[in-house]
Structure formats: C-alpha cells, structure tokens
mmCIF file of C-alpha atoms in Angstrom:
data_model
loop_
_atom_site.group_PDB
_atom_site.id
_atom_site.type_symbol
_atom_site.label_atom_id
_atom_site.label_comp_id
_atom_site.label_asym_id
_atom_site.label_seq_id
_atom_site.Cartn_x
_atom_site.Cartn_y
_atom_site.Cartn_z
ATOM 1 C CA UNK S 1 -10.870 71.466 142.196
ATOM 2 C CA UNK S 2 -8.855 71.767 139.339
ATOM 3 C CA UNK S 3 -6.813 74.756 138.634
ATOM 4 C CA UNK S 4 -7.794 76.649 136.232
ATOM 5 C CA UNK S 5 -4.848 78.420 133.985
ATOM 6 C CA UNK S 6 -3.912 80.032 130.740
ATOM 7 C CA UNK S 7 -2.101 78.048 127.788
ATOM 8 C CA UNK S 8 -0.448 80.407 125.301
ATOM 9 C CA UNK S 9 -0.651 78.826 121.974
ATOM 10 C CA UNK S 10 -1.356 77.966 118.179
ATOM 11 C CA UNK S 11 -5.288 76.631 117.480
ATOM 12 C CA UNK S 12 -4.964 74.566 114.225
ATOM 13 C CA UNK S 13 -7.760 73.690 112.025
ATOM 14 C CA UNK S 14 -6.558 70.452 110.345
ATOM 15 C CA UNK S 15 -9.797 69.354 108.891
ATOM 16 C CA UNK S 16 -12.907 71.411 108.031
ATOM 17 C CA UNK S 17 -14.499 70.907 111.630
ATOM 18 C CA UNK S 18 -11.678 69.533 113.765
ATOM 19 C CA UNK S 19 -8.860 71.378 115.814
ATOM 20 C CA UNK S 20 -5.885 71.047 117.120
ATOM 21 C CA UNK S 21 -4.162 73.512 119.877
ATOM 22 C CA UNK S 22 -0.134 73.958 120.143
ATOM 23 C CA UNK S 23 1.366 74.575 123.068
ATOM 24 C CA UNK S 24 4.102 77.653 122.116
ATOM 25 C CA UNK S 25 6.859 78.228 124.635
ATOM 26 C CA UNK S 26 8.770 81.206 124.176
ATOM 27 C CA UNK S 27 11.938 81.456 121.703
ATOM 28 C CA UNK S 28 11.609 78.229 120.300
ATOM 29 C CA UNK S 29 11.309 76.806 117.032
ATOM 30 C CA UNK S 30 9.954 73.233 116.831
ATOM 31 C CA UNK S 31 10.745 71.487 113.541
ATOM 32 C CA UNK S 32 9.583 68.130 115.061
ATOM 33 C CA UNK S 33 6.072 67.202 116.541
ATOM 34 C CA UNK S 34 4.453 65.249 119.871
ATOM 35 C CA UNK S 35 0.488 64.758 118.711
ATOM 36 C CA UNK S 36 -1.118 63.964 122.081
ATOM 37 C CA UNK S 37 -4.626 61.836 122.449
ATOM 38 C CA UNK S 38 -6.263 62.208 125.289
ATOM 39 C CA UNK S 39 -8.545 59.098 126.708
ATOM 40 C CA UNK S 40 -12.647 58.854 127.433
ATOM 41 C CA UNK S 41 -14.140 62.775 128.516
ATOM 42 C CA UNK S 42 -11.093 64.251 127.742
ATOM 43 C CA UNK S 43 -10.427 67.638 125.282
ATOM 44 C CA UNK S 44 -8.147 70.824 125.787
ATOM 45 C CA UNK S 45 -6.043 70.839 128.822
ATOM 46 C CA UNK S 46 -7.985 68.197 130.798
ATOM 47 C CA UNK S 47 -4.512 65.913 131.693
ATOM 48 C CA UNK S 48 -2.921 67.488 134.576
ATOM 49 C CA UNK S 49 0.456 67.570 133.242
ATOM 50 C CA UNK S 50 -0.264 68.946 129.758
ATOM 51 C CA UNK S 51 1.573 72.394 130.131
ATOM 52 C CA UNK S 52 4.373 70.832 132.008
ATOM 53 C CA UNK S 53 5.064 68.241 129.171
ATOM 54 C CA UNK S 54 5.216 71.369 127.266
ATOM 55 C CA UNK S 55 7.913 73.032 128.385
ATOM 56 C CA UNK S 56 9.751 69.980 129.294
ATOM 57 C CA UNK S 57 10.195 68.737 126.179
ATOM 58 C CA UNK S 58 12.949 69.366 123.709
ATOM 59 C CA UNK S 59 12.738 73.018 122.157
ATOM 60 C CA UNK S 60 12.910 71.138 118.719
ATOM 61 C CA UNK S 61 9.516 69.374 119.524
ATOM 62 C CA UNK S 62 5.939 71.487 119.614
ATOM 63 C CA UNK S 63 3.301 69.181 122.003
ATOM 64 C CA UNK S 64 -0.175 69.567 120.540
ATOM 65 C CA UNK S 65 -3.503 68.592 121.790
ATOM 66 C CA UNK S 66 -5.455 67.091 119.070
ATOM 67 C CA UNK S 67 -9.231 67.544 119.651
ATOM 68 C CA UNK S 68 -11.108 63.883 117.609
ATOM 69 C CA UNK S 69 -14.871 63.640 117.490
ATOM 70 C CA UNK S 70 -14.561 60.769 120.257
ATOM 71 C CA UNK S 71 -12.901 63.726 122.299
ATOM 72 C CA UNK S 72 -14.957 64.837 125.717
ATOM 73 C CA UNK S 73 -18.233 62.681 125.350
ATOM 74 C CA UNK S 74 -17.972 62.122 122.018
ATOM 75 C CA UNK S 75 -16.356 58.624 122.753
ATOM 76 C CA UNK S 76 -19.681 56.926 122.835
ATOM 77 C CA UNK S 77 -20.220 57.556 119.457
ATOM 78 C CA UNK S 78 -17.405 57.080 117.723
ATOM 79 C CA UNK S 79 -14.590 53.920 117.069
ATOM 80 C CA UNK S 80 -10.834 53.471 117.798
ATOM 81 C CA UNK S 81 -10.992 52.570 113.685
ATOM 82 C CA UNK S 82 -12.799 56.781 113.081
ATOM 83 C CA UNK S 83 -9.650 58.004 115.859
ATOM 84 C CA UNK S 84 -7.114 56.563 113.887
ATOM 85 C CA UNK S 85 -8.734 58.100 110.514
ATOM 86 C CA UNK S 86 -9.052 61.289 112.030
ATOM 87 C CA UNK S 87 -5.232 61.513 113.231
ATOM 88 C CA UNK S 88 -3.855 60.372 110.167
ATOM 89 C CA UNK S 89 -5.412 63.970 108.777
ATOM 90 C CA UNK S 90 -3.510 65.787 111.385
ATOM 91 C CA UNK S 91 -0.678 63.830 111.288
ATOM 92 C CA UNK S 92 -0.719 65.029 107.214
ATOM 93 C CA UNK S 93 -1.677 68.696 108.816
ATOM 94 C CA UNK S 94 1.828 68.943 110.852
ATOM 95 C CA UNK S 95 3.388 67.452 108.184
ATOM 96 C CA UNK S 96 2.937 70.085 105.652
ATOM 97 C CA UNK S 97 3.438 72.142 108.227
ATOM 98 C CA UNK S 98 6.824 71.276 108.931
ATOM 99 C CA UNK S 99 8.200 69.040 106.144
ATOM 100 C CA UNK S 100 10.913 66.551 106.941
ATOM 101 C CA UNK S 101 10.632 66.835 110.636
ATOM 102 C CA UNK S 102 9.578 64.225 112.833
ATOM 103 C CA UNK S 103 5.891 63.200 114.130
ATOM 104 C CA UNK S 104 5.278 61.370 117.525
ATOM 105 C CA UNK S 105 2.149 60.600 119.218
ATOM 106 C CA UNK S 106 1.476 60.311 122.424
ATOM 107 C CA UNK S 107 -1.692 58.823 124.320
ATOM 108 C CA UNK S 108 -2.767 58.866 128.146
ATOM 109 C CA UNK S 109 -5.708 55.707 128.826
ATOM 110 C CA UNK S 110 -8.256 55.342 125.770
ATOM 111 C CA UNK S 111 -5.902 57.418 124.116
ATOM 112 C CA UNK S 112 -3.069 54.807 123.939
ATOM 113 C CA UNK S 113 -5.749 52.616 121.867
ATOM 114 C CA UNK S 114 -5.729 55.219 119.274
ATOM 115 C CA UNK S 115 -1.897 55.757 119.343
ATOM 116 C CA UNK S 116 -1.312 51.672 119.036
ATOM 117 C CA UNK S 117 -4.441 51.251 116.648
ATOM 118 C CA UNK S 118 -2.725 54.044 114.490
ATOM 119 C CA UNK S 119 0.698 51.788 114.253
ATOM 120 C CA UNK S 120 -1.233 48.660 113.975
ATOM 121 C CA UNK S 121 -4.164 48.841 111.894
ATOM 122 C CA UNK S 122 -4.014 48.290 108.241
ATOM 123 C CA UNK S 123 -4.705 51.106 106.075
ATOM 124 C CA UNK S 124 -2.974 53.793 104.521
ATOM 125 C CA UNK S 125 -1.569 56.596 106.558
ATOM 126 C CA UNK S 126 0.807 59.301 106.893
ATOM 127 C CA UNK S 127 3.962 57.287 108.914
ATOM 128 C CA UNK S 128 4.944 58.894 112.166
ATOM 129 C CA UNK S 129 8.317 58.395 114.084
ATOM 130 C CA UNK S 130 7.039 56.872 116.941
ATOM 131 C CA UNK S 131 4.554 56.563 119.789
ATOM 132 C CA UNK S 132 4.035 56.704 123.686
ATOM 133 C CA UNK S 133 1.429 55.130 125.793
ATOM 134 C CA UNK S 134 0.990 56.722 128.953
ATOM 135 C CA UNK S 135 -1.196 54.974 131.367
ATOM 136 C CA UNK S 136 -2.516 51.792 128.485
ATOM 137 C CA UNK S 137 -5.030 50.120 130.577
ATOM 138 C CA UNK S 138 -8.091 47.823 129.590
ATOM 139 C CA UNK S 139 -11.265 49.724 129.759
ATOM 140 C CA UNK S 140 -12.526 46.010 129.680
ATOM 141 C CA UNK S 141 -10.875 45.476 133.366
ATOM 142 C CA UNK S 142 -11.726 48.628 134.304
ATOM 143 C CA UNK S 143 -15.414 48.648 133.889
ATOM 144 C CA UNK S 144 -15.572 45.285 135.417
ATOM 145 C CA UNK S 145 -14.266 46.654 138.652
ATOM 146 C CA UNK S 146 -16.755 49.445 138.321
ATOM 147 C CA UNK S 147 -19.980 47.702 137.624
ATOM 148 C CA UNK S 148 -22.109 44.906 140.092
ATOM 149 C CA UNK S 149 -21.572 41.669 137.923
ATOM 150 C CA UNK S 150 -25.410 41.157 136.975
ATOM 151 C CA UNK S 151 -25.423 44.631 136.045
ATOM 152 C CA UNK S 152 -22.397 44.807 133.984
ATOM 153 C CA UNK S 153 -23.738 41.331 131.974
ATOM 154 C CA UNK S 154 -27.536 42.763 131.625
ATOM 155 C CA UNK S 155 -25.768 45.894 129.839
ATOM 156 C CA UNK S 156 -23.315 43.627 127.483
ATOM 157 C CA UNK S 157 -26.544 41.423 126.967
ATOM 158 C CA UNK S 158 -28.870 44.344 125.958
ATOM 159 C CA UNK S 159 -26.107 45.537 123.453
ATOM 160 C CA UNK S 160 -25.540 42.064 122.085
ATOM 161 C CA UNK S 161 -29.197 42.118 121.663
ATOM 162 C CA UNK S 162 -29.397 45.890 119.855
ATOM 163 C CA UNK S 163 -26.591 44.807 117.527
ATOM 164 C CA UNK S 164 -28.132 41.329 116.586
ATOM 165 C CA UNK S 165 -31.313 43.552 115.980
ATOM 166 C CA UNK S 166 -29.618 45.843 113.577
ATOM 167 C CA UNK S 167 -29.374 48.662 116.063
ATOM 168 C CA UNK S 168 -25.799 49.046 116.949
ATOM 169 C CA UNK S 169 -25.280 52.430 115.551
ATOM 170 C CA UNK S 170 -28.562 53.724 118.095
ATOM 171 C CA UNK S 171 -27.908 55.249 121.959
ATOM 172 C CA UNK S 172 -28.195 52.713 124.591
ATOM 173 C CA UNK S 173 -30.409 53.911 127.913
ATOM 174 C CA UNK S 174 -28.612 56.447 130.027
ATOM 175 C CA UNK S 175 -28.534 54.127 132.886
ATOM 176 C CA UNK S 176 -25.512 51.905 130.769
ATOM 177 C CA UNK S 177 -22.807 54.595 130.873
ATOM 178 C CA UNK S 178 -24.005 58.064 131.116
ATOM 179 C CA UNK S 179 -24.110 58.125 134.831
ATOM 180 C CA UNK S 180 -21.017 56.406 135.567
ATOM 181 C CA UNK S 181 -19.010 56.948 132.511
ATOM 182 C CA UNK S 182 -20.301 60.312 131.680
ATOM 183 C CA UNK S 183 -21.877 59.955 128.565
ATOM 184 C CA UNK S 184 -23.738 58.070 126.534
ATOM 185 C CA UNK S 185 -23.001 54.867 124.412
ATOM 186 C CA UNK S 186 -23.969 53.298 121.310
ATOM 187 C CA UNK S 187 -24.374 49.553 121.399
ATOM 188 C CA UNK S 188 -21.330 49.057 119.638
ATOM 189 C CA UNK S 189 -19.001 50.933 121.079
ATOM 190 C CA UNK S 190 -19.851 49.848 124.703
ATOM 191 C CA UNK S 191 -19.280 46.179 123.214
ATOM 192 C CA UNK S 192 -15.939 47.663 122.215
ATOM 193 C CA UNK S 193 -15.254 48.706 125.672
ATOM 194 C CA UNK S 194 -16.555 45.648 127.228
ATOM 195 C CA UNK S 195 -15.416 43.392 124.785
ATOM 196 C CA UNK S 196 -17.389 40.369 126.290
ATOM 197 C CA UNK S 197 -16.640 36.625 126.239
ATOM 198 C CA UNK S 198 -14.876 33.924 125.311
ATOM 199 C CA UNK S 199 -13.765 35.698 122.227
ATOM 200 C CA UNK S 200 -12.821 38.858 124.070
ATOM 201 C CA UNK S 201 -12.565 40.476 120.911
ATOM 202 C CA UNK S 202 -13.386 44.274 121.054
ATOM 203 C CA UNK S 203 -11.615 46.630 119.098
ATOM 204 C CA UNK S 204 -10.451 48.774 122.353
ATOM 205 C CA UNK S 205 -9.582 45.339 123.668
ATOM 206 C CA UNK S 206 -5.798 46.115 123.408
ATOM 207 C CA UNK S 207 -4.519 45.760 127.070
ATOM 208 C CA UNK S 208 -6.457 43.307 128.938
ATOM 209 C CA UNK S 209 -4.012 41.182 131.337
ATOM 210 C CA UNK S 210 -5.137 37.678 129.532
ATOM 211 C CA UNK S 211 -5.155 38.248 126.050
ATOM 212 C CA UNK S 212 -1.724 36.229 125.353
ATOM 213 C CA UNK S 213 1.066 36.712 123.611
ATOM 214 C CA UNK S 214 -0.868 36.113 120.081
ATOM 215 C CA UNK S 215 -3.001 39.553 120.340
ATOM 216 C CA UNK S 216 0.008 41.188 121.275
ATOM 217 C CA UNK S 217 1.469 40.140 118.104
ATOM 218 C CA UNK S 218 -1.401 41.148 116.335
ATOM 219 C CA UNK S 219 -1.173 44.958 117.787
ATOM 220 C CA UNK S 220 2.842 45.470 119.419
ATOM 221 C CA UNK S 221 3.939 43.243 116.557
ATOM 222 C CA UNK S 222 2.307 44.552 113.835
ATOM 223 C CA UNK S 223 3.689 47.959 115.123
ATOM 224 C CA UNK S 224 7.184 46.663 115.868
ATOM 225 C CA UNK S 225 7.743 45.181 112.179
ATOM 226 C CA UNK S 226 6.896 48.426 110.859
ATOM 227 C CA UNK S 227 10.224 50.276 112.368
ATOM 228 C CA UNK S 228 8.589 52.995 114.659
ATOM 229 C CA UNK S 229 10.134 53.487 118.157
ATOM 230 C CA UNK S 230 7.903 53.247 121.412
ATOM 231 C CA UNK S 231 7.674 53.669 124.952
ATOM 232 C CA UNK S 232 5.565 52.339 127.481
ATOM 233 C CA UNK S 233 4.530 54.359 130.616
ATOM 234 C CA UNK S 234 2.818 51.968 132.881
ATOM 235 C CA UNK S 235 1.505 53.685 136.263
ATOM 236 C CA UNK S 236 2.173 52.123 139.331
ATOM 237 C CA UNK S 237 -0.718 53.510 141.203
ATOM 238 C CA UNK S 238 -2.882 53.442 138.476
ATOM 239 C CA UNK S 239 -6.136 52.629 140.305
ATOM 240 C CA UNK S 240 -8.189 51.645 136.870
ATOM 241 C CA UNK S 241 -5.884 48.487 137.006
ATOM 242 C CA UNK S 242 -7.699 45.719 139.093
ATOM 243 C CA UNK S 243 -4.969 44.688 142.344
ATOM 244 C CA UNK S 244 -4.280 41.100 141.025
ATOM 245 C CA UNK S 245 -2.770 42.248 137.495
ATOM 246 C CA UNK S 246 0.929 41.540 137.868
ATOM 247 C CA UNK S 247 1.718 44.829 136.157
ATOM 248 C CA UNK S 248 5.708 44.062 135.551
ATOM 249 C CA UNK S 249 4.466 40.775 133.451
ATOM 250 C CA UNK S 250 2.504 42.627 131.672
ATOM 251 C CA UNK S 251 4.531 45.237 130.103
ATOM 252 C CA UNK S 252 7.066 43.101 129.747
ATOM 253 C CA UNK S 253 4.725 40.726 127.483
ATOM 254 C CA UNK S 254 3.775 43.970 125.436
ATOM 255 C CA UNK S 255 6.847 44.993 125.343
ATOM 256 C CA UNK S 256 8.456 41.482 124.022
ATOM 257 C CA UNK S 257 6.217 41.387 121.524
ATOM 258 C CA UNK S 258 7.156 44.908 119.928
ATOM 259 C CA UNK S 259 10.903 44.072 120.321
ATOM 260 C CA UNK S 260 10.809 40.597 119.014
ATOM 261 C CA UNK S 261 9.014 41.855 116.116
ATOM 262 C CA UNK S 262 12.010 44.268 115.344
ATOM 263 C CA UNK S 263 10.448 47.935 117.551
ATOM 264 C CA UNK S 264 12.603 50.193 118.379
ATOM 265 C CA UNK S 265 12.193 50.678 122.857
ATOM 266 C CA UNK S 266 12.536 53.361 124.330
ATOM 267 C CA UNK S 267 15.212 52.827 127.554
ATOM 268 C CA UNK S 268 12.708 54.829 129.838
ATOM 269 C CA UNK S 269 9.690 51.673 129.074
ATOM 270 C CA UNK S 270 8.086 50.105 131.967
ATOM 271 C CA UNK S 271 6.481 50.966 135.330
ATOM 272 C CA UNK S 272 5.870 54.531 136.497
ATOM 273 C CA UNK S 273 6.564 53.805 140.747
ATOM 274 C CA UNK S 274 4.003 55.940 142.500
ATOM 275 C CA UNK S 275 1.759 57.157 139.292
ATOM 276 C CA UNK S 276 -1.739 57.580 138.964
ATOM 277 C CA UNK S 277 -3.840 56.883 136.458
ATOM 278 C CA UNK S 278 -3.118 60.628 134.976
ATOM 279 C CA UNK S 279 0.647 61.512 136.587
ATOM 280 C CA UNK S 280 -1.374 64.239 138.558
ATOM 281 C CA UNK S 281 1.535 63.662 141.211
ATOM 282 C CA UNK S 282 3.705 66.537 141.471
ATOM 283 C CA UNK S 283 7.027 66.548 142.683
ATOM 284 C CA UNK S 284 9.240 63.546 141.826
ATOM 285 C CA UNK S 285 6.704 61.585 140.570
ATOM 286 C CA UNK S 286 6.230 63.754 137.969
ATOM 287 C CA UNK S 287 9.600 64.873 137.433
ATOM 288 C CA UNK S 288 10.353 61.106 136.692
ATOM 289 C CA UNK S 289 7.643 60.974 134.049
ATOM 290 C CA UNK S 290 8.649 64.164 132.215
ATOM 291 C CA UNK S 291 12.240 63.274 132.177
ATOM 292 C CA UNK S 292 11.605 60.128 130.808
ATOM 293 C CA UNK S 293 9.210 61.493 127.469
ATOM 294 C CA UNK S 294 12.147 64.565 127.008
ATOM 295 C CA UNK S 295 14.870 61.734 126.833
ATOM 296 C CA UNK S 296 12.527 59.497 124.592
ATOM 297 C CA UNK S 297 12.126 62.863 121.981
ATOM 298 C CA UNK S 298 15.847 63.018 122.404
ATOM 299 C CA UNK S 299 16.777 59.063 121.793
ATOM 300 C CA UNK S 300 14.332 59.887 118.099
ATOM 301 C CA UNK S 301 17.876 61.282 117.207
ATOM 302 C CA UNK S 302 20.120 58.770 117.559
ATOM 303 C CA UNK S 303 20.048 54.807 117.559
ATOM 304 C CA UNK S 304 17.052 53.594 120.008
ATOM 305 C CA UNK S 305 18.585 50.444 122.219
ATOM 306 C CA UNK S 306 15.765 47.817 122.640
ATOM 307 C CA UNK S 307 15.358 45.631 125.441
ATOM 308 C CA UNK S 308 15.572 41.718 125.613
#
C-alpha cells in the first residue's frame, strides 16, 4: 500500500486550467527551479521519492510537480508535442516568478520524453538550464514485453487502420490499453507508444535500444548543440527494460551523442545499481540517487565536465 502523507506547499496556477504544486521546506528561499514530469498515470505525489528529492536538494532550488493534461490518464489523449507546449507555459510561469534564476526539469519514464522533446523539438520556448531523465525507457520495449505478440500486432493494426480511416483523434476499444495500461488510448497516441515497424518512428520513440546513433542525434544532439547541461539516471533494476538490453551501451550511445554535439554531462550520468523503475528503494539505493540530482543542481553553478 502506499503511504499516504502530507506535502506542505505552494499550488500554482500557471495557465487558466493547469497547476503546478511546490514543495516548500522550511527557511528557505529558492531563487532557482527543478520542474518535475511525471510519466503515464502519474499526478501529485505519485513517485515515491518526491518529498525526499525535496528536501534533498539545494535550499536555492524549489522542486515542483507540474500537473499536464497527459498527467494521470490523461496520457491517452494527449502528445509528447501538447507536453512540451504545456511546460514551456510553466517554464514562463517560474520564470516571472523568479527572474534571472535558473530552470531545470526533471522527468521519471514517459516523463523523460517530455523533458528531451522540450530540448529537442523545434519551436519557440522559454530556455531552461538543463534537464534530468530519471528512469528513460522505451514504452515501445516495454509494451512488447507486456502484450502476447498477435495481440500486441492486432492492436497496432487496428490503429493503423483508424488513422488511415481518418479516425486517429477517436478512443480505441478498452480492451487496447485501459485494462493493462490504465486508461484509454486514441489511435494515435498508442501508435506513438508502439511506434511500429520498419520505420519505428513514433514520437515517444526516444529510447528504444536499436534506434542508432542517427536518432540520437536527432534528439541528444539536437539538445547538446543547444548548450543545456544533462544527466542521465538509468535504473539498474528497472524491470520495464526487456533482460537482453545491454543497458551500459546504451547510455553510453545517448550519452555520446549529447557530448559530441557540445552538452554539458552531468559527472553523476549513467546506471543507477540496484534501482527500480521509480527509485522506490530506500536506504542506499536511494541515498545514491538523491545525492547524485543535489550535486547535479550544484555542478549548474560552476563549469559542468563532460564525459568522452
């Protein structure tokens, strides 16, 4: 069962139907600000280790739980593209808020789509100082463990069809995602998700183990040549990732690809030994994890040293 406690905080209204809650720890002052994304079903204080990022964290940095319309099981009908709109306004929000201080966002699983997709993705935006993936796993991989094989290509076949009809916008049957997935997706964005063959070419298609070192250019590169720092948080135990991934290769290829393209890394990048697919590990596990995202927000301050 999940424990149920009380967050004392800030909730911010950044756009006329969208919200935004600040974790406030006592006697501090944050000038500077960690915007965190949660990934598919999650809202307010659904990642295990939200209050304990916290409180870890600098005193100079506020962490705040942004609430999208893709947030709980609103993911089925929304787009990586609408996340990335929708955190550029509260990106703007903290901004105002705190003028010259420093924005960094921060995403656990689906999340990390919307972080990378909001350094990536062309369009105008409010810049931000950085970003951290916690947990950036292929949804594609991941539902292909879940699902029986003639299953999983009846479902990408029925969306292919709904699209090709002019239907992607409408709900596919309950049986596609609700029960499993727990809730309900449009044709399109379950193609997203899926991101079918040969083209493999969904827009939450960002992590998959054999996309090559070209559509990490395209999303890493993109982000590295535009001068943000990042760190990768890769769980070790991170049971969404099927057992023949060679997670160290990986990471490193994402991470090349950032560095080579002139990123900033963070020195804490790479494997998480003994994490889940959430850090909901306590004890050292943990620890490791929360030391690593303080001395990240630290490193903003001073020159970042990138890896080879």
């Amino acid at each position: 069962m999940f424990p149920t406690r009380k967050a004392p905080g800030i909730l911010h209204r950044y756009t006329s139907h969208l919200v935004a809650f600040e974790h406030t720890q006592n006697g501090s002052t944050p000038r500077n600000t960690l915007i965190f994304v949660g990934g598919l079903n999650d809202g307010l204080l659904t990642i295990p280790y939200s209050q304990d990022i916290a409180a870890a964290i600098p005193p100079s940095y506020s962490f705040v739980e942004v609430l999208l319309s893709s947030s709980y099981s609103g993911w089925g009908h929304s787009s990586i593209s609408q996340d990335v709109e929708e955190l550029g306004h509260c990106v703007e929000y903290f901004q105002s808020l705190r003028p010259g201080g420093k924005v960094v966002l921060m995403g656990n699983s689906t999340g990390c789509q919307d972080v990378l997709g909001y350094l990536s993705f062309e369009g105008s935006r409010p810049k931000v100082d950085g970003g951290i993936l916690q947990a950036p796993v292929s949804d594609r991989e991941a539902i292909e463990m879940i699902y029986p094989p003639n299953e999983h290509k009846r479902y990408i076949e029925m969306a292919q069809q709904w699209v090709k009809d002019g239907r992607g916008d409408h709900v596919l049957p309950n049986d596609v995602s609700l029960s499993i997935m727990g809730a309900r997706a449009t044709a399109k964005r379950w193609l997203s998700l899926t991101s079918p063959g040969p083209e493999h070419d969904g827009e939450d298609d960002m992590f998959s183990s054999g996309l090559g070192n070209g559509r990490f250019q395209s999303t890493f590169g993109v982000a590295g040549k535009r001068g943000v720092a990042l760190m990768i948080l890769f769980s070790g135990n991170d049971a969404f990732v099927p057992k023949t991934v060679d997670k160290e290769a990986l990471v490193r290829s994402m991470e090349k690809a950032f560095v080579d393209a002139g990123g900033q890394l963070g020195t804490g990048s790479g494997i998480l030994p003994g994490a889940s697919h959430t850090v909901k590990e306590e004890g050292d596990v943990r620890d490791e994890f929360l030391k690593r995202v303080k001395e990240f927000l630290e490193d903003m301050n001073q020159e970042m040293v990138g890896k080879d």
